[in-house]
mmCIF file of C-alpha atoms in Angstrom:
data_model
loop_
_atom_site.group_PDB
_atom_site.id
_atom_site.type_symbol
_atom_site.label_atom_id
_atom_site.label_comp_id
_atom_site.label_asym_id
_atom_site.label_seq_id
_atom_site.Cartn_x
_atom_site.Cartn_y
_atom_site.Cartn_z
ATOM 1 C CA LEU A 1 5.875 78.870 76.846
ATOM 2 C CA PRO A 2 7.674 82.415 77.760
ATOM 3 C CA LEU A 3 9.339 82.122 80.633
ATOM 4 C CA CYS A 4 7.522 85.122 82.676
ATOM 5 C CA CYS A 5 4.413 82.670 80.842
ATOM 6 C CA LEU A 6 5.570 79.426 82.946
ATOM 7 C CA LEU A 7 6.397 81.277 86.003
ATOM 8 C CA VAL A 8 2.929 82.478 85.947
ATOM 9 C CA LEU A 9 1.337 79.226 85.336
ATOM 10 C CA PHE A 10 3.397 77.402 87.989
ATOM 11 C CA LEU A 11 2.292 80.522 91.483
ATOM 12 C CA PHE A 12 -1.661 80.176 89.205
ATOM 13 C CA ASN A 13 -1.249 75.963 90.089
ATOM 14 C CA ALA A 14 0.356 76.625 93.836
ATOM 15 C CA CYS A 15 -2.327 78.147 94.442
ATOM 16 C CA ALA A 16 -4.997 75.457 93.191
ATOM 17 C CA VAL A 17 -3.033 73.569 95.056
ATOM 18 C CA HIS A 18 -2.804 74.924 98.504
ATOM 19 C CA GLY A 19 -5.478 77.322 98.423
ATOM 20 C CA LYS A 20 -6.482 78.628 101.704
ATOM 21 C CA THR A 21 -8.884 77.262 104.524
ATOM 22 C CA LEU A 22 -12.425 77.828 104.057
ATOM 23 C CA LYS A 23 -12.541 80.461 107.118
ATOM 24 C CA ARG A 24 -15.823 79.035 108.580
ATOM 25 C CA ASP A 25 -12.839 76.078 109.695
ATOM 26 C CA VAL A 26 -11.013 78.056 110.732
ATOM 27 C CA LYS A 27 -12.734 79.094 113.255
ATOM 28 C CA ALA A 28 -13.526 75.912 114.273
ATOM 29 C CA LEU A 29 -10.577 74.924 114.539
ATOM 30 C CA ASN A 30 -9.106 77.484 116.103
ATOM 31 C CA GLU A 31 -11.818 77.875 119.217
ATOM 32 C CA ILE A 32 -11.045 74.041 119.472
ATOM 33 C CA LYS A 33 -7.217 74.636 119.709
ATOM 34 C CA ALA A 34 -8.256 76.926 122.180
ATOM 35 C CA SER A 35 -10.611 74.392 124.654
ATOM 36 C CA LEU A 36 -7.446 71.704 123.951
ATOM 37 C CA GLY A 37 -4.843 73.837 125.183
ATOM 38 C CA TRP A 38 -0.902 73.311 125.617
ATOM 39 C CA ARG A 39 -0.879 70.020 123.906
ATOM 40 C CA VAL A 40 -1.564 70.606 120.430
ATOM 41 C CA LEU A 41 0.055 74.206 120.640
ATOM 42 C CA TYR A 42 3.111 73.698 119.136
ATOM 43 C CA ALA A 43 1.650 71.398 115.752
ATOM 44 C CA TRP A 44 -0.608 73.877 115.230
ATOM 45 C CA VAL A 45 1.489 76.669 113.969
ATOM 46 C CA GLY A 46 0.457 78.965 111.219
ATOM 47 C CA ASP A 47 -2.553 81.394 109.859
ATOM 48 C CA ASP A 48 -3.874 78.346 107.768
ATOM 49 C CA PRO A 49 -4.974 75.009 108.809
ATOM 50 C CA CYS A 50 -4.379 72.786 105.633
ATOM 51 C CA GLY A 51 -1.730 74.593 105.320
ATOM 52 C CA ASP A 52 -0.012 77.617 102.920
ATOM 53 C CA GLY A 53 2.886 76.823 101.134
ATOM 54 C CA ASP A 54 5.287 77.460 103.861
ATOM 55 C CA LEU A 55 4.102 75.489 107.013
ATOM 56 C CA PRO A 56 2.678 72.516 106.666
ATOM 57 C CA PRO A 57 -0.934 71.496 107.476
ATOM 58 C CA TRP A 58 -1.247 71.293 111.356
ATOM 59 C CA SER A 59 -1.282 68.276 112.719
ATOM 60 C CA GLY A 60 -4.099 65.811 113.040
ATOM 61 C CA VAL A 61 -5.526 67.633 110.192
ATOM 62 C CA LYS A 62 -5.969 66.366 106.864
ATOM 63 C CA CYS A 63 -8.351 68.615 104.042
ATOM 64 C CA SER A 64 -9.736 68.467 100.158
ATOM 65 C CA PRO A 65 -10.433 70.660 97.832
ATOM 66 C CA VAL A 66 -13.492 72.226 97.380
ATOM 67 C CA SER A 67 -15.062 71.629 93.563
ATOM 68 C CA GLY A 68 -15.040 75.137 91.896
ATOM 69 C CA THR A 69 -12.933 77.064 94.051
ATOM 70 C CA ASP A 70 -9.684 77.641 95.315
ATOM 71 C CA TYR A 71 -10.629 76.545 98.848
ATOM 72 C CA ARG A 72 -10.332 73.872 100.807
ATOM 73 C CA VAL A 73 -12.241 71.984 104.069
ATOM 74 C CA VAL A 74 -11.076 69.855 106.758
ATOM 75 C CA THR A 75 -12.252 66.457 106.238
ATOM 76 C CA GLU A 76 -10.291 64.731 108.764
ATOM 77 C CA LEU A 77 -9.876 65.310 112.596
ATOM 78 C CA GLU A 78 -7.183 63.197 114.437
ATOM 79 C CA VAL A 79 -6.173 64.107 117.973
ATOM 80 C CA TYR A 80 -5.411 61.313 120.018
ATOM 81 C CA ALA A 81 -3.145 59.599 122.572
ATOM 82 C CA VAL A 82 -2.036 63.453 123.537
ATOM 83 C CA SER A 83 -3.535 63.776 126.951
ATOM 84 C CA ILE A 84 -6.063 66.465 126.477
ATOM 85 C CA VAL A 85 -8.365 66.584 128.961
ATOM 86 C CA GLY A 86 -11.840 68.851 129.259
ATOM 87 C CA PRO A 87 -15.239 68.101 127.225
ATOM 88 C CA ILE A 88 -15.499 67.530 123.322
ATOM 89 C CA PRO A 89 -15.565 71.481 122.452
ATOM 90 C CA VAL A 90 -18.842 72.324 120.819
ATOM 91 C CA ALA A 91 -16.601 73.710 117.776
ATOM 92 C CA VAL A 92 -16.344 70.632 116.968
ATOM 93 C CA THR A 93 -19.331 70.138 114.781
ATOM 94 C CA ASN A 94 -18.913 72.811 113.225
ATOM 95 C CA LEU A 95 -16.609 71.105 110.809
ATOM 96 C CA ILE A 96 -19.297 70.321 109.251
ATOM 97 C CA ASP A 97 -17.199 68.514 105.554
ATOM 98 C CA LEU A 98 -15.657 66.218 107.852
ATOM 99 C CA THR A 99 -15.569 62.012 107.227
ATOM 100 C CA LYS A 100 -13.196 60.723 110.216
ATOM 101 C CA LEU A 101 -13.279 62.219 112.958
ATOM 102 C CA ASP A 102 -10.557 60.182 115.959
ATOM 103 C CA LEU A 103 -10.140 61.633 119.694
ATOM 104 C CA HIS A 104 -9.187 58.427 121.385
ATOM 105 C CA ASN A 105 -7.634 58.290 123.792
ATOM 106 C CA ASN A 106 -7.114 60.805 125.621
ATOM 107 C CA LYS A 107 -8.368 61.740 129.152
ATOM 108 C CA LEU A 108 -12.050 63.602 127.719
ATOM 109 C CA THR A 109 -14.647 64.096 129.834
ATOM 110 C CA GLY A 110 -18.469 65.115 129.873
ATOM 111 C CA PRO A 111 -20.796 64.364 126.988
ATOM 112 C CA ILE A 112 -21.063 63.913 123.614
ATOM 113 C CA PRO A 113 -22.095 67.341 122.605
ATOM 114 C CA SER A 114 -26.522 66.555 121.058
ATOM 115 C CA GLN A 115 -24.571 69.089 118.522
ATOM 116 C CA ILE A 116 -22.511 66.042 117.131
ATOM 117 C CA GLY A 117 -25.670 65.214 114.705
ATOM 118 C CA ARG A 118 -24.496 68.091 111.980
ATOM 119 C CA LEU A 119 -21.790 65.791 110.779
ATOM 120 C CA LYS A 120 -23.405 64.710 108.171
ATOM 121 C CA HIS A 121 -20.668 63.605 106.145
ATOM 122 C CA LEU A 122 -19.260 61.414 108.857
ATOM 123 C CA LYS A 123 -17.889 57.760 108.137
ATOM 124 C CA ILE A 124 -15.634 57.455 111.229
ATOM 125 C CA LEU A 125 -16.037 58.167 114.785
ATOM 126 C CA ASN A 126 -13.367 57.024 117.449
ATOM 127 C CA LEU A 127 -13.876 58.088 120.764
ATOM 128 C CA ARG A 128 -12.701 54.816 122.448
ATOM 129 C CA TRP A 129 -10.330 55.015 125.288
ATOM 130 C CA ASN A 130 -11.892 58.592 126.968
ATOM 131 C CA LYS A 131 -13.532 59.315 130.731
ATOM 132 C CA LEU A 132 -16.981 60.503 128.317
ATOM 133 C CA GLN A 133 -19.844 60.475 130.735
ATOM 134 C CA ASP A 134 -24.042 60.106 130.359
ATOM 135 C CA MET A 135 -25.624 59.213 127.771
ATOM 136 C CA ILE A 136 -25.095 57.828 123.978
ATOM 137 C CA PRO A 137 -26.922 60.816 122.756
ATOM 138 C CA PRO A 138 -29.538 59.591 120.022
ATOM 139 C CA GLU A 139 -28.713 61.970 117.038
ATOM 140 C CA ILE A 140 -25.769 60.053 116.091
ATOM 141 C CA GLY A 141 -28.731 58.233 114.889
ATOM 142 C CA GLU A 142 -28.495 61.236 112.123
ATOM 143 C CA LEU A 143 -24.875 60.334 111.468
ATOM 144 C CA LYS A 144 -26.096 58.211 108.163
ATOM 145 C CA GLN A 145 -22.139 57.418 106.216
ATOM 146 C CA LEU A 146 -21.210 56.742 109.341
ATOM 147 C CA THR A 147 -19.504 53.168 109.305
ATOM 148 C CA HIS A 148 -17.833 53.073 112.736
ATOM 149 C CA LEU A 149 -18.675 53.657 115.781
ATOM 150 C CA TYR A 150 -15.933 53.156 118.736
ATOM 151 C CA LEU A 151 -17.411 54.325 122.079
ATOM 152 C CA SER A 152 -15.507 51.960 123.816
ATOM 153 C CA PHE A 153 -13.950 52.333 127.376
ATOM 154 C CA ASN A 154 -16.038 54.724 128.932
ATOM 155 C CA ASN A 155 -18.441 55.804 131.328
ATOM 156 C CA PHE A 156 -21.079 55.727 129.640
ATOM 157 C CA LYS A 157 -24.633 55.134 131.446
ATOM 158 C CA GLY A 158 -28.269 54.359 130.242
ATOM 159 C CA GLU A 159 -29.714 52.650 127.588
ATOM 160 C CA ILE A 160 -28.673 52.471 124.114
ATOM 161 C CA PRO A 161 -30.272 54.246 121.785
ATOM 162 C CA LYS A 162 -32.927 53.034 119.507
ATOM 163 C CA GLU A 163 -31.601 55.635 116.503
ATOM 164 C CA LEU A 164 -28.429 53.542 116.010
ATOM 165 C CA ALA A 165 -30.616 51.540 114.011
ATOM 166 C CA ASN A 166 -31.033 53.894 111.295
ATOM 167 C CA LEU A 167 -26.937 54.039 110.420
ATOM 168 C CA HIS A 168 -27.814 51.896 107.897
ATOM 169 C CA GLU A 169 -24.192 52.013 106.892
ATOM 170 C CA LEU A 170 -22.517 50.873 109.763
ATOM 171 C CA ARG A 171 -20.499 47.724 110.057
ATOM 172 C CA TYR A 172 -18.014 48.276 113.133
ATOM 173 C CA LEU A 173 -20.369 48.885 116.854
ATOM 174 C CA GLN A 174 -17.986 48.862 119.947
ATOM 175 C CA LEU A 175 -19.762 50.275 123.107
ATOM 176 C CA HIS A 176 -17.655 47.930 125.405
ATOM 177 C CA GLU A 177 -16.833 48.832 129.173
ATOM 178 C CA ASN A 178 -18.900 51.336 130.077
ATOM 179 C CA ARG A 179 -21.883 51.147 132.172
ATOM 180 C CA LEU A 180 -24.858 51.080 129.948
ATOM 181 C CA THR A 181 -27.967 49.126 130.840
ATOM 182 C CA GLY A 182 -31.340 48.129 129.417
ATOM 183 C CA ARG A 183 -31.600 45.799 126.637
ATOM 184 C CA ILE A 184 -29.791 46.021 123.347
ATOM 185 C CA PRO A 185 -32.582 47.166 120.845
ATOM 186 C CA ALA A 186 -34.152 44.265 118.023
ATOM 187 C CA GLU A 187 -33.979 47.211 115.745
ATOM 188 C CA LEU A 188 -29.852 47.228 115.364
ATOM 189 C CA GLY A 189 -30.715 43.380 113.968
ATOM 190 C CA ASN A 190 -31.866 45.876 110.168
ATOM 191 C CA LEU A 191 -28.352 47.212 109.610
ATOM 192 C CA LYS A 192 -27.698 44.601 106.493
ATOM 193 C CA ASN A 193 -23.912 45.847 106.217
ATOM 194 C CA LEU A 194 -22.861 45.427 110.671
ATOM 195 C CA ARG A 195 -20.178 43.091 110.486
ATOM 196 C CA HIS A 196 -19.567 43.421 114.417
ATOM 197 C CA LEU A 197 -21.155 43.993 117.718
ATOM 198 C CA ASP A 198 -19.572 44.215 120.955
ATOM 199 C CA VAL A 199 -21.265 45.265 123.856
ATOM 200 C CA GLY A 200 -19.804 43.477 126.653
ATOM 201 C CA ASN A 201 -18.475 45.070 130.045
ATOM 202 C CA ASN A 202 -22.155 46.604 130.627
ATOM 203 C CA HIS A 203 -24.670 46.534 132.915
ATOM 204 C CA LEU A 204 -27.018 44.980 129.881
ATOM 205 C CA PHE A 205 -29.517 42.539 130.051
ATOM 206 C CA GLY A 206 -32.346 40.980 128.034
ATOM 207 C CA THR A 207 -32.186 37.584 126.528
ATOM 208 C CA ILE A 208 -30.575 36.116 122.972
ATOM 209 C CA ARG A 209 -33.720 35.490 121.760
ATOM 210 C CA GLU A 210 -35.316 38.804 121.959
ATOM 211 C CA LEU A 211 -32.282 40.091 120.144
ATOM 212 C CA ILE A 212 -32.675 38.204 117.129
ATOM 213 C CA ARG A 213 -36.711 38.335 116.977
ATOM 214 C CA LEU A 214 -36.683 40.204 113.711
ATOM 215 C CA ASP A 215 -37.215 38.346 110.604
ATOM 216 C CA GLY A 216 -33.841 38.526 108.393
ATOM 217 C CA CYS A 217 -32.159 39.735 111.627
ATOM 218 C CA PHE A 218 -27.943 40.572 111.234
ATOM 219 C CA PRO A 219 -27.236 39.490 108.038
ATOM 220 C CA ALA A 220 -23.730 39.749 107.746
ATOM 221 C CA LEU A 221 -22.903 39.807 111.044
ATOM 222 C CA ARG A 222 -19.430 38.003 112.503
ATOM 223 C CA ASN A 223 -19.031 38.776 115.902
ATOM 224 C CA LEU A 224 -21.503 39.174 118.012
ATOM 225 C CA TYR A 225 -20.005 39.782 121.936
ATOM 226 C CA LEU A 226 -22.528 40.157 124.903
ATOM 227 C CA ASN A 227 -20.010 38.780 127.461
ATOM 228 C CA ASP A 228 -20.014 39.981 130.922
ATOM 229 C CA ASN A 229 -23.240 41.501 131.064
ATOM 230 C CA HIS A 230 -26.770 40.328 132.792
ATOM 231 C CA PHE A 231 -28.189 38.302 129.790
ATOM 232 C CA SER A 232 -30.711 35.233 130.801
ATOM 233 C CA GLY A 233 -32.050 32.515 129.711
ATOM 234 C CA GLY A 234 -30.885 30.207 126.624
ATOM 235 C CA ILE A 235 -29.757 30.528 123.198
ATOM 236 C CA PRO A 236 -32.796 30.040 120.631
ATOM 237 C CA ALA A 237 -32.160 27.361 117.560
ATOM 238 C CA GLN A 238 -32.948 30.572 115.476
ATOM 239 C CA LEU A 239 -29.263 31.995 116.469
ATOM 240 C CA ALA A 240 -28.120 29.301 113.481
ATOM 241 C CA ASN A 241 -29.242 31.355 110.994
ATOM 242 C CA LEU A 242 -27.282 34.218 111.426
ATOM 243 C CA THR A 243 -24.685 32.259 108.642
ATOM 244 C CA ASN A 244 -22.398 34.603 109.309
ATOM 245 C CA LEU A 245 -21.959 34.196 112.480
ATOM 246 C CA GLU A 246 -17.701 33.637 113.408
ATOM 247 C CA THR A 247 -17.663 34.415 117.592
ATOM 248 C CA LEU A 248 -20.241 34.567 119.582
ATOM 249 C CA TYR A 249 -19.218 35.459 122.816
ATOM 250 C CA LEU A 250 -21.093 34.969 125.716
ATOM 251 C CA SER A 251 -19.037 34.523 128.891
ATOM 252 C CA TYR A 252 -19.898 35.626 131.848
ATOM 253 C CA ASN A 253 -23.672 35.958 132.101
ATOM 254 C CA LYS A 254 -26.431 34.322 133.255
ATOM 255 C CA MET A 255 -27.635 31.861 130.474
ATOM 256 C CA SER A 256 -28.557 28.347 130.668
ATOM 257 C CA GLY A 257 -30.655 25.195 129.684
ATOM 258 C CA ALA A 258 -28.771 22.933 126.718
ATOM 259 C CA ILE A 259 -26.946 23.972 123.970
ATOM 260 C CA PRO A 260 -29.066 23.352 120.710
ATOM 261 C CA PHE A 261 -27.599 21.368 117.879
ATOM 262 C CA ALA A 262 -28.271 23.957 115.147
ATOM 263 C CA VAL A 263 -25.417 26.395 116.632
ATOM 264 C CA ALA A 264 -22.979 23.501 115.487
ATOM 265 C CA HIS A 265 -24.548 23.612 111.840
ATOM 266 C CA ILE A 266 -23.447 27.755 111.952
ATOM 267 C CA PRO A 267 -21.038 27.458 108.831
ATOM 268 C CA ARG A 268 -18.172 29.256 109.778
ATOM 269 C CA LEU A 269 -18.136 29.293 113.797
ATOM 270 C CA THR A 270 -14.716 29.778 114.774
ATOM 271 C CA TYR A 271 -14.790 31.341 118.358
ATOM 272 C CA LEU A 272 -17.237 29.720 120.997
ATOM 273 C CA TYR A 273 -17.089 31.019 124.289
ATOM 274 C CA LEU A 274 -19.957 29.826 126.912
ATOM 275 C CA ASP A 275 -18.116 29.831 129.983
ATOM 276 C CA HIS A 276 -18.850 30.903 133.883
ATOM 277 C CA ASN A 277 -22.739 30.641 133.101
ATOM 278 C CA GLN A 278 -25.438 28.010 134.392
ATOM 279 C CA PHE A 279 -26.312 26.022 130.669
ATOM 280 C CA SER A 280 -26.622 22.369 131.618
ATOM 281 C CA GLY A 281 -27.430 19.437 129.124
ATOM 282 C CA ARG A 282 -24.760 17.817 127.099
ATOM 283 C CA ILE A 283 -22.594 19.395 124.926
ATOM 284 C CA PRO A 284 -23.483 17.604 120.983
ATOM 285 C CA ASP A 285 -20.977 15.849 118.849
ATOM 286 C CA THR A 286 -21.400 17.489 116.520
ATOM 287 C CA PHE A 287 -19.429 20.770 117.506
ATOM 288 C CA TYR A 288 -16.219 18.011 117.704
ATOM 289 C CA LYS A 289 -16.515 17.530 114.510
ATOM 290 C CA HIS A 290 -16.649 21.576 113.346
ATOM 291 C CA PRO A 291 -14.088 22.050 110.375
ATOM 292 C CA PHE A 292 -13.545 25.840 111.407
ATOM 293 C CA LEU A 293 -13.954 25.869 115.282
ATOM 294 C CA LYS A 294 -11.158 26.397 116.964
ATOM 295 C CA GLU A 295 -12.193 27.702 120.047
ATOM 296 C CA MET A 296 -15.257 26.320 123.029
ATOM 297 C CA TYR A 297 -14.664 26.857 125.844
ATOM 298 C CA ILE A 298 -17.600 25.929 128.819
ATOM 299 C CA GLU A 299 -16.039 26.195 132.437
ATOM 300 C CA GLY A 300 -18.100 27.395 135.190
ATOM 301 C CA ASN A 301 -21.529 25.750 133.561
ATOM 302 C CA SER A 302 -23.273 22.950 134.611
ATOM 303 C CA PHE A 303 -21.978 20.174 131.418
ATOM 304 C CA ARG A 304 -22.802 16.865 131.860
ATOM 305 C CA GLN A 305 -20.116 14.507 132.623
ATOM 306 C CA GLY A 306 -17.174 14.422 129.729
ATOM 307 C CA SER A 307 -18.618 17.805 128.146
ATOM 308 C CA LYS A 308 -14.618 18.489 126.678
ATOM 309 C CA ALA A 309 -13.835 22.340 125.939
ATOM 310 C CA ILE A 310 -11.980 22.862 122.725
ATOM 311 C CA GLY A 311 -8.447 25.024 122.343
ATOM 312 C CA GLU A 312 -6.594 26.902 124.920
ATOM 313 C CA HIS A 313 -8.740 28.629 127.080
ATOM 314 C CA LYS A 314 -6.562 32.327 127.134
ATOM 315 C CA VAL A 315 -7.883 35.697 128.052
ATOM 316 C CA LEU A 316 -9.484 36.765 124.680
ATOM 317 C CA GLN A 317 -8.360 40.399 123.577
ATOM 318 C CA LEU A 318 -8.515 42.020 120.080
ATOM 319 C CA SER A 319 -5.408 44.424 118.885
ATOM 320 C CA ASP A 320 -6.621 47.667 117.632
ATOM 321 C CA SER A 321 -5.355 46.631 113.976
ATOM 322 C CA ASP A 322 -8.222 43.945 114.411
ATOM 323 C CA MET A 323 -11.048 46.262 114.201
ATOM 324 C CA LEU A 324 -10.019 49.547 113.451
ATOM 325 C CA PHE A 325 -10.562 51.003 109.659
#
């Protein structure tokens, strides 16, 4: 091809690759920029948030092309650990093609806007380590593609909305370190993909029997954290039906009764934390012969003399890398 044709072809391809950010998303991001203040201004320069060839995309902004056009839409927004303050900008919910929204480890306050339900493509919502308040909006239950929901280390209050049971793709649900009250909705047991449920360090009550009352509940659950709440009652033998369970964390509750033999037959049970409750009786010998059980903490109960822990008791902490994405 002649040089002039090659040049035209190159320019066409450059435009096709870069394109322009959809005006709707530009408007939304500029509103967010105004809300977040100076801490992001230094990284959000230029008129095109997705980058215009000369300037890179705005920091934390990822875009994807719109099929059949030369436009791009914002699909990921990550603005974390930069000490942004104030409420979550409602304009965030105008970025309706978002698949990931990560605002964790900031100083955000106020509620999650109810308009969050507009983000129908969202797969990951990470708002943990903020100072968010009020109730968890039931509109989160409209995010049908959500796989990861991280709301821990905030000041949420009220009950866990039963609408979260509509999130059929959900794998990780982290609600620990809040001020949540009431019972865990048993409907969450219908989430066939849920692997990790953490509601520790809240003001929740109820019993495990109520939580697992639905037939075939929690089929994929590996980690169940109910610690530091007000749960009561015993451990039902039916808990053994959760055959994928690896971690059961019940420390610092008001639970009582004997530990059923059936629990020792959960195939991959690895970590069992029973400490600081009101359990009694003897620990079945089958626990001490379990092929996977590495740690079983039992202090602070009324077990029969001679019952022994398994492993060295230490504070259980999961790193970000254990859970995130």
